Short mmCIF file of C-alpha atoms and ligand atoms in Angstrom, two decimals:
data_model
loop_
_atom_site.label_atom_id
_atom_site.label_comp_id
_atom_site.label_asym_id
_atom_site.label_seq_id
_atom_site.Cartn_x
_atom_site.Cartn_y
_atom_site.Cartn_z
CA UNK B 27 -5.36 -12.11 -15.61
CA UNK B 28 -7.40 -9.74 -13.61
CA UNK B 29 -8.71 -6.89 -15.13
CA UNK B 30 -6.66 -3.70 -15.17
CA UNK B 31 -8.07 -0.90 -12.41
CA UNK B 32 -6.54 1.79 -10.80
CA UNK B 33 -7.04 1.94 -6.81
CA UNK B 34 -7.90 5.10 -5.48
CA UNK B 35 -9.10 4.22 -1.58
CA UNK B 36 -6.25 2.47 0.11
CA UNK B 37 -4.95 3.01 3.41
CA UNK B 38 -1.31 1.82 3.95
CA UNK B 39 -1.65 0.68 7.13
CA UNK B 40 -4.98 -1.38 6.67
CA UNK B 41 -2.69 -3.22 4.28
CA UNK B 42 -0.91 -4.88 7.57
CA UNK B 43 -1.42 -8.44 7.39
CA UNK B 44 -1.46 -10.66 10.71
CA UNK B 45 1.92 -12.29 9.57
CA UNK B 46 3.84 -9.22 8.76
CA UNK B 47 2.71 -7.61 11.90
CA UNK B 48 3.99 -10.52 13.84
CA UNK B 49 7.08 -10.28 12.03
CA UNK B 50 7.63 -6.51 12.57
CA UNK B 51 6.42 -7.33 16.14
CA UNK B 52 9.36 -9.78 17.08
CA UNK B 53 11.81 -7.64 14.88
CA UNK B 54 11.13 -4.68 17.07
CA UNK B 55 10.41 -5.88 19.93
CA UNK B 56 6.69 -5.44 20.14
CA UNK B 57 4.42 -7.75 22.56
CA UNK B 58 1.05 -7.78 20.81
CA UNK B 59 -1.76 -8.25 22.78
CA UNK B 60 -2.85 -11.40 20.56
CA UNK B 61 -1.14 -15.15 21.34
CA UNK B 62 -0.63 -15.54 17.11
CA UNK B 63 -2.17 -14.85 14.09
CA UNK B 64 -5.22 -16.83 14.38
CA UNK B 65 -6.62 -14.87 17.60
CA UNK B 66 -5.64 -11.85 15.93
CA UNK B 67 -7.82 -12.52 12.88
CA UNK B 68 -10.22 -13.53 15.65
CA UNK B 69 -10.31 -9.35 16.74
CA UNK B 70 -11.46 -8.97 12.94
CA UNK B 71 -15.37 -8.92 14.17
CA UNK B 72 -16.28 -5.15 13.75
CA UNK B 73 -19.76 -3.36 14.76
CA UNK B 74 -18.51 -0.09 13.48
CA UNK B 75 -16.21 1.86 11.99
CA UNK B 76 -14.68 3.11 15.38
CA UNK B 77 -14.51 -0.65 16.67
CA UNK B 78 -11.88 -1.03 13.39
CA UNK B 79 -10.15 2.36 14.35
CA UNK B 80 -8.88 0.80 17.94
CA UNK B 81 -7.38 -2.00 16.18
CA UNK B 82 -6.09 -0.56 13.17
CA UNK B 83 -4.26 1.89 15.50
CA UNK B 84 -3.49 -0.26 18.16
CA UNK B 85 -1.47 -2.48 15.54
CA UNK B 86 0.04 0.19 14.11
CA UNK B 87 2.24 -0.04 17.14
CA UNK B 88 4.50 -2.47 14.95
CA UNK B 89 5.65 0.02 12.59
CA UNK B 90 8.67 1.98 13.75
CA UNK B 91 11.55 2.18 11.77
CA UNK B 92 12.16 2.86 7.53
CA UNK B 93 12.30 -0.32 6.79
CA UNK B 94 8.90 -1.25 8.61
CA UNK B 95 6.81 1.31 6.16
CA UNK B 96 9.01 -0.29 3.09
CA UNK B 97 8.20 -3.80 4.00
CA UNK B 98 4.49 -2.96 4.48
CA UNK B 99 4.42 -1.19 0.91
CA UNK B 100 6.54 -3.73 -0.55
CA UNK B 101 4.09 -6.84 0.45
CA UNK B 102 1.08 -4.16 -0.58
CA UNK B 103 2.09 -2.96 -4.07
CA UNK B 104 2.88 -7.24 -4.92
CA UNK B 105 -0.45 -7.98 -4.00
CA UNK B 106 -1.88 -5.26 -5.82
CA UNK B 107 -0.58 -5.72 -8.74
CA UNK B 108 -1.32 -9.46 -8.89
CA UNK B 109 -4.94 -8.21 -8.50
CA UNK B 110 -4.29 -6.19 -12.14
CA UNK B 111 -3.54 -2.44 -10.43
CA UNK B 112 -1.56 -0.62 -12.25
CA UNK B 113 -1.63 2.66 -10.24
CA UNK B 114 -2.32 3.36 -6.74
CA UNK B 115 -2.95 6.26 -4.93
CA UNK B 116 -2.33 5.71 -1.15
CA UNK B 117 -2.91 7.39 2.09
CA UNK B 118 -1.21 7.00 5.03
CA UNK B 119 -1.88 8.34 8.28
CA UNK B 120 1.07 10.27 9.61
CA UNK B 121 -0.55 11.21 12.73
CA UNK B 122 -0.75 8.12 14.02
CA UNK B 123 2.73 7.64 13.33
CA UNK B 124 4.11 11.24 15.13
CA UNK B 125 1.71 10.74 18.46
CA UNK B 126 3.86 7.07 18.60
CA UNK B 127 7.71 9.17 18.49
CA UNK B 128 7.93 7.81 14.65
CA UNK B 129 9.30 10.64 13.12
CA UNK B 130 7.43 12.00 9.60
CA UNK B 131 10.74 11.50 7.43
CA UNK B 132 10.92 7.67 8.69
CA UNK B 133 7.13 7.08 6.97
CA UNK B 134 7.76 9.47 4.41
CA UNK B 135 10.70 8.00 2.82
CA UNK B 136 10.05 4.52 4.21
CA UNK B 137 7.25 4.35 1.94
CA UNK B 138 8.76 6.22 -0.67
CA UNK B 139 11.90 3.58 -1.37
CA UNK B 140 8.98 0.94 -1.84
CA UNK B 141 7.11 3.34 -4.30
CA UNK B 142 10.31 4.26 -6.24
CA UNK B 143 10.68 0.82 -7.29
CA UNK B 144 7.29 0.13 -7.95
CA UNK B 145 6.83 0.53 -11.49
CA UNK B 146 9.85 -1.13 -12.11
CA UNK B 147 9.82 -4.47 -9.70
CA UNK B 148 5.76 -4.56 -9.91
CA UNK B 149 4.08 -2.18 -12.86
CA UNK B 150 2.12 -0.54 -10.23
CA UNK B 151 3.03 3.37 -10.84
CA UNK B 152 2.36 5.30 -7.34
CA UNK B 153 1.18 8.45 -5.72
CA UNK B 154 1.19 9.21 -1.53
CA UNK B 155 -1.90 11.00 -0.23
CA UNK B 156 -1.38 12.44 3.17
CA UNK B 157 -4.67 11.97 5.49
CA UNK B 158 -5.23 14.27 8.55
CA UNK B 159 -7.28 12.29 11.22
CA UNK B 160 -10.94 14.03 11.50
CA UNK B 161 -10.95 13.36 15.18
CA UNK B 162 -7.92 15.04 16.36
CA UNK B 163 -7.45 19.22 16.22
CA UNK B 164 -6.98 21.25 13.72
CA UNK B 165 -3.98 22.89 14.44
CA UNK B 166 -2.26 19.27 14.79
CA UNK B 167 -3.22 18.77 11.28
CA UNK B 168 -1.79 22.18 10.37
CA UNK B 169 1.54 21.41 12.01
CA UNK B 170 1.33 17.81 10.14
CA UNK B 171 1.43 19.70 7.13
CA UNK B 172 4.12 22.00 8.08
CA UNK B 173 6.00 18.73 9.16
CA UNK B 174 5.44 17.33 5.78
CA UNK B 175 7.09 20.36 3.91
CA UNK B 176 10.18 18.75 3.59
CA UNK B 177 9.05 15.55 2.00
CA UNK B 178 6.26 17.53 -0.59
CA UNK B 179 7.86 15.99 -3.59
CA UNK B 180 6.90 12.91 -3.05
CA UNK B 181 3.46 13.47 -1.84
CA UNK B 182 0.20 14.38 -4.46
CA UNK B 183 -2.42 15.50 -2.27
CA UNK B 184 -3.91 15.10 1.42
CA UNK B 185 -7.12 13.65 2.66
CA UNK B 186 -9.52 13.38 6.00
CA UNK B 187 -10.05 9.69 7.17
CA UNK B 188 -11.05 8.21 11.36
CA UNK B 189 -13.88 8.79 12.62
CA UNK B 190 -16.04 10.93 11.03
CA UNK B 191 -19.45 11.08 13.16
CA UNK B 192 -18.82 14.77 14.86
CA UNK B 193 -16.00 16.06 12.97
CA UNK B 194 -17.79 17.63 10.01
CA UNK B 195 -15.22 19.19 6.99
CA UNK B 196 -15.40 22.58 7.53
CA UNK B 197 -13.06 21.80 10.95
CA UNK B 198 -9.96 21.96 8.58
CA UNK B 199 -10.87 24.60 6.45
CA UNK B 200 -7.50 26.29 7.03
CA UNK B 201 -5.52 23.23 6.70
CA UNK B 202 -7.04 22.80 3.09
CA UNK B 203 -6.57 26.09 2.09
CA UNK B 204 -2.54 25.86 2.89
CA UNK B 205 -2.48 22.83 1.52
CA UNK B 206 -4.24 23.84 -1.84
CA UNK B 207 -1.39 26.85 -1.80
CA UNK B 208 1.55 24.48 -1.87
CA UNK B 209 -0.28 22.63 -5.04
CA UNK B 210 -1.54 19.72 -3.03
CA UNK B 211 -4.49 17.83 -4.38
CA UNK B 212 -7.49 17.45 -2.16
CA UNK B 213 -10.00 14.16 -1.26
CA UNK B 214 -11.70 13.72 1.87
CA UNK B 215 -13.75 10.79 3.45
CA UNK B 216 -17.51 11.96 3.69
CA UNK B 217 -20.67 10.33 3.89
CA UNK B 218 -19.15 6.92 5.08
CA UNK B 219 -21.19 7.29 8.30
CA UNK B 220 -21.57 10.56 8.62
CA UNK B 221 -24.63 12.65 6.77
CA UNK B 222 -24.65 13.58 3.00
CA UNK B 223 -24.35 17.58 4.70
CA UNK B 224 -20.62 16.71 5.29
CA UNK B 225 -19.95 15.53 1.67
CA UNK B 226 -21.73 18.85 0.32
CA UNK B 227 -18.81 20.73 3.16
CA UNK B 228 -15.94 18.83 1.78
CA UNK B 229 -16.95 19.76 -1.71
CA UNK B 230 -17.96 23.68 -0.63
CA UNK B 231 -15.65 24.11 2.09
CA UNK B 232 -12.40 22.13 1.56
CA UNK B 233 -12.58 22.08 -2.54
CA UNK B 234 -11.71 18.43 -3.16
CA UNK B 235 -11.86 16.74 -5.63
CA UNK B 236 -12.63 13.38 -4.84
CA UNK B 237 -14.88 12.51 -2.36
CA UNK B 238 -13.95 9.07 -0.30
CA UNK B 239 -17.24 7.09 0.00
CA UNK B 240 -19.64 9.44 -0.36
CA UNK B 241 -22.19 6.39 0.39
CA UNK B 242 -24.91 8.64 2.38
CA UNK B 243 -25.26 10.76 -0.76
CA UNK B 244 -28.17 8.79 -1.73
CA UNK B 245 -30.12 10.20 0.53
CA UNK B 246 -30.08 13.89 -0.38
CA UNK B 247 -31.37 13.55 -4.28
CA UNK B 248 -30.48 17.30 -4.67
CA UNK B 249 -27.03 16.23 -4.23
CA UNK B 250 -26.60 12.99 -6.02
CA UNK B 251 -27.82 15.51 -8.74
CA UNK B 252 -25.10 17.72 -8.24
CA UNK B 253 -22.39 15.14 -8.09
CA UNK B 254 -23.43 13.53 -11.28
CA UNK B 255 -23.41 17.32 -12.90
CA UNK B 256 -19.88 18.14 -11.70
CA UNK B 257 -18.70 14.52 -12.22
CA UNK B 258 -17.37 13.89 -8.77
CA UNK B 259 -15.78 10.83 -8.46
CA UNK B 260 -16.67 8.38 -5.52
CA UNK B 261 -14.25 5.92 -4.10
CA UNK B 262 -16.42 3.17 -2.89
CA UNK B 263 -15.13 0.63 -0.65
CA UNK B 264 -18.26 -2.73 -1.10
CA UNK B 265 -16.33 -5.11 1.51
CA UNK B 266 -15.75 -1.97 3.80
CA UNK B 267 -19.04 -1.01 3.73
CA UNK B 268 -20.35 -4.77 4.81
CA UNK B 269 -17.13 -5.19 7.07
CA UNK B 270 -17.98 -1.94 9.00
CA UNK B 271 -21.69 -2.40 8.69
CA UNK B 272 -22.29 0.75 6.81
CA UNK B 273 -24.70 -1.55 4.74
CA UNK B 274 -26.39 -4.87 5.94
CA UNK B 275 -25.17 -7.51 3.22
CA UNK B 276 -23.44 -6.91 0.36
CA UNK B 277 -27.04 -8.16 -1.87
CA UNK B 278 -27.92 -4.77 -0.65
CA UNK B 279 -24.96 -2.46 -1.98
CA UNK B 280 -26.53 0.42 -3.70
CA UNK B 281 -23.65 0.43 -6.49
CA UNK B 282 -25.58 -0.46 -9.31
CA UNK B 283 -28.29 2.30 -7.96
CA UNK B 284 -25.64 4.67 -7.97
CA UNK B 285 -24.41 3.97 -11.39
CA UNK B 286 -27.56 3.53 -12.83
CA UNK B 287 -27.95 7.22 -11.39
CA UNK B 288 -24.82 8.26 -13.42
CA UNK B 289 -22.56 8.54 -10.47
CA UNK B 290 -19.07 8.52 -11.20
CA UNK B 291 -18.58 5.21 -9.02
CA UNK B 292 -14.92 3.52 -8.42
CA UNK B 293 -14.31 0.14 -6.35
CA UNK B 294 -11.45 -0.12 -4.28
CA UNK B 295 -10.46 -1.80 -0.85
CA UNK B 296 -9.92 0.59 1.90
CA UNK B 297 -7.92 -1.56 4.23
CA UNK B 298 -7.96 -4.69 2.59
CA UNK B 299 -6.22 -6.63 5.74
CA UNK B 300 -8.85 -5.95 7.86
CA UNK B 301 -12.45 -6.44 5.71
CA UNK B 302 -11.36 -9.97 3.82
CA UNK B 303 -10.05 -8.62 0.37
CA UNK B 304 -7.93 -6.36 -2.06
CA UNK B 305 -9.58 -4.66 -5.14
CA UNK B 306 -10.16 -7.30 -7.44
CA UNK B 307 -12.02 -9.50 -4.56
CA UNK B 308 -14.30 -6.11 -4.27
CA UNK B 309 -14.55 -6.66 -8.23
CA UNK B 310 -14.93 -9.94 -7.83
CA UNK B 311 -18.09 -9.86 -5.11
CA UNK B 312 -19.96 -6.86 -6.74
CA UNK B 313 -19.64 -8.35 -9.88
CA UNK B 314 -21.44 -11.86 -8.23
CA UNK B 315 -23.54 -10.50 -5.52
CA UNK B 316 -24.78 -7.36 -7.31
CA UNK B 317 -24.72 -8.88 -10.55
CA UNK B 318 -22.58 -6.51 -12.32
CA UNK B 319 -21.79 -7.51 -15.82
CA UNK B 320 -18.88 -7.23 -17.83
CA UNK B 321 -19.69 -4.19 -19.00
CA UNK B 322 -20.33 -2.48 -16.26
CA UNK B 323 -16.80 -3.98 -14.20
CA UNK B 324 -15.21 -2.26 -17.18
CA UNK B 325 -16.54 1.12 -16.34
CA UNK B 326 -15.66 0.73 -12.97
CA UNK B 327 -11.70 0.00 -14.34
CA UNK B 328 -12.58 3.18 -16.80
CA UNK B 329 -13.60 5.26 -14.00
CA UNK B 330 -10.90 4.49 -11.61
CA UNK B 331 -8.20 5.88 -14.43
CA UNK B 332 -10.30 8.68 -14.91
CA UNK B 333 -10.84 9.69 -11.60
CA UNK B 334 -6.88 9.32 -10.65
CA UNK B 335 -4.57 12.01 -10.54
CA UNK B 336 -2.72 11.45 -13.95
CA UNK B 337 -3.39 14.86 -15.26
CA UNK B 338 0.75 15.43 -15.22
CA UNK B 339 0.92 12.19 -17.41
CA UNK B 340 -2.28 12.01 -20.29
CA UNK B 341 -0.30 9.76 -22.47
CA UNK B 342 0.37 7.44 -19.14
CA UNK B 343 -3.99 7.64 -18.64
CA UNK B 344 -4.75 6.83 -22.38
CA UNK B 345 -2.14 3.89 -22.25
CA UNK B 346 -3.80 2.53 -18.83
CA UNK B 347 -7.88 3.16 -20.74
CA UNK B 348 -6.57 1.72 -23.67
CA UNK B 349 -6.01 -2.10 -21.72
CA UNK B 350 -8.97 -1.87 -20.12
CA UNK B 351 -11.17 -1.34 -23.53
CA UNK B 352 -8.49 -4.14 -24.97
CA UNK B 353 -9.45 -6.83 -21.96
CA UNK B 354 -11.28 -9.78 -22.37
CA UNK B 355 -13.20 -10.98 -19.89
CA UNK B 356 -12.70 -14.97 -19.23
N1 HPA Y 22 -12.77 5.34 7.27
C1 HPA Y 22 -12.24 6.31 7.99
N2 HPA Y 22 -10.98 6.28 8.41
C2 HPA Y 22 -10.22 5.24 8.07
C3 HPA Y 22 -10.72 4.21 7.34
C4 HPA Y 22 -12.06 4.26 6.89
O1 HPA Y 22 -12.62 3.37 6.22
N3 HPA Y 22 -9.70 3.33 7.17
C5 HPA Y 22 -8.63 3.83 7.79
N4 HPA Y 22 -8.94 5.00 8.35
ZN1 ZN Y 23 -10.93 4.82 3.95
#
C-alpha cells in the first residue's frame, strides 16, 4: 500500500492517456494525427516545456462532450488513488476548451459528476482549480472568470499555467483581484522556467498562496529566505522537471537542497500521461535517485495535507496527517 499523499499539481488534461484519447478519438469522430498509440507515445520526446504545450493542446482536440471530461477524471481519480491519494486538487484549463466551441458548463460539470463520486467509488476527496493560460490576454482570462460564475460552487480557486517565459504575473493582476472578491483561492505556476522575479510577482502581485514549482527560487537566496519565513508551499513536479528538461537528470533534483533549506516542498505529477508517472512513481524515483529516506517521503505526504486547501474541513486534515504518521514503510 502506497503511502498516503495529497496531490496538489495535476493538470486534468495531462492525465489523457494514449488509449483513452484513441477511444474519445473514434467516439467523436476525431482523426489524430498519430497511426496508434505506439507513435503517439513516440511524440512523447520533449526539449521544452512549449514542445509539451503543442501536444498537450493539440490532443486536447478529443475532448468534446460531458461525458469526455467524466471519463478522463474517472480513469484519473482510479489511478490516483491506487497510488495512495486521498485528495486532489486539480486544474483544468478551460481556455483551451472555449477557443475549441466546448462550452465552460460541458468541462465544468463533466468533471464535476466524476468528482462527486469520488470519495465514494475511490476515497479520493476533490477540489477544481481553474487555470488561466499565461500566454493568452488578460481580458480573455477575465471573461473566463465571468464565464465560470455560474459553476463557482464547485470550483476552490484559480491558477496561471502554459508558457510562462514572457508572461510575467503581474499581467493578470485584475483577474486575481476579482477572483480573490468572489472567495476564490489563488496558486500560480512561477519559476518553472521563468526567473525567481516572477515567483516574488505572483506572491506580491497576485496574493497566492501556493506557488506551482517555484524551482528557480534557488537562485535568489533572499527569496528562498522569504519563502521558508512565510511557509509558502511549493508544488514540485521531479519527473516534469527531467521530462521538460528544467533539470538535466533526476541525480541532480535540488529537492533534498530545498528541504534541507526548510522549504515547504510537495511532490506531485503535473501531467502524469505525458512525463512517465503519477505521484507515487515521483515518490518512488526521488526517494531512489535522490536518496530520500523514509522519513523524509513522510514529510513530503505531511506537507502535501498541509499545504492543501482543507481549511473548511480541519477534522478531514488531522484524519488524512494522522495515516501518514500511522504508515509503515515496507
Ligand atoms: N507548466 C505550465 N503549463 C502547463 C503545464 C506545466 O507543467 N502542464 C500543463 N500546462
Ligand atoms: Zn503544471
Amino acid at each position: 500500500m502506497p503511502l498516503p499523499k495529497a496531490e496538489l499539481h495535476l493538470h486534468i488534461e495531462g492525465t489523457l492517456e494514449p488509449e483513452l484519447a484513441f477511444a474519445l478519438a473514434a467516439r467523436n469522430g476525431v482523426t489524430l494525427p498519430y497511426a496508434d498509440t505506439e507513435a503517439l507515445r513516440e511524440a512523447y520526446r520533449f526539449e521544452d516545456l512549449q514542445s509539451f504545450l503543442n501536444l498537450y493542446y493539440e490532443l486536447m482536440a478529443v475532448l468534446r462532450t460531458e461525458q469526455d471530461f467524466t471519463d478522463l477524471a474517472d480513469a484519473y481519480l482510479a489511478r490516483a488513488a491506487a497510488q495512495g491519494v486521498r485528495h486532489a486538487e486539480i486544474f483544468f484549463d478551460p481556455q483551451a476548451h472555449l477557443a475549441r466551441g466546448v462550452a465552460m458548463g460541458t468541462v465544468i460539470e463533466g468533471l464535476a459528476r466524476a468528482l462527486e463520486r469520488s470519495e465514494s467509488a475511490h476515497g479520493v476527496s476533490t477540489q477544481l482549480i481553474m487555470c488561466f493560460l499565461r500566454d493568452e490576454s488578460a481580458e480573455s482570462a477575465m471573461e473566463t472568470l465571468h464565464a465560470a460564475k455560474p459553476h463557482l460552487g464547485r470550483i476552490t480557486g484559480i491558477g496561471l499555467d502554459s508558457a510562462e517565459v514572457g508572461h510575467p504575473p503581474a499581467k493578470f493582476r485584475e483577474v486575481y483581484e476579482a477572483a480573490a472578491a468572489l472567495g476564490l483561492r489563488r496558486v500560480a505556476h512561477a519559476g518553472e522556467e521563468g526567473p525567481p522575479s516572477y515567483i516574488t510577482e505572483a506572491l506580491d502581485v497576485l496574493g497566492v498562496e501556493r506557488v506551482d514549482h517555484g524551482l528557480r527560487c534557488l537562485e535568489d537566496p533572499a527569496l528562498v529566505e522569504r519563502l521558508v519565513r512565510e511557509r509558502v508551499p511549493l508544488t514540485l513536479c521531479p519527473l516534469s522537471n527531467v521530462r521538460l528538461r528544467a533539470v538535466d537528470v533526476l541525480a541532480e533534483h535540488p529537492l533534498p537542497a530545498m528541504m534541507d533549506a526548510g522549504l515547504l516542498c510537495t511532490v506531485n505529477s503535473d501531467d502524469p500521461a505525458y512525463f512517465g508517472g503519477y505521484v507515487e512513481d515521483n515518490y518512488l524515483v526521488v526517494g531512489q535517485a535522490l536518496g530520500l529516506d523514509p522519513g523524509r517521503l513522510r514529510e513530503l505526504a505531511r506537507n502535501s495535507f498541509l499545504a492543501s486547501f482543507l481549511e473548511h474541513d480541519e477534522e478531514r486534515r488531522a484524519r488524512y496527517l494522522a495515516e501518514v504518521d500511522a504508515y509503515t514503510f515496507a
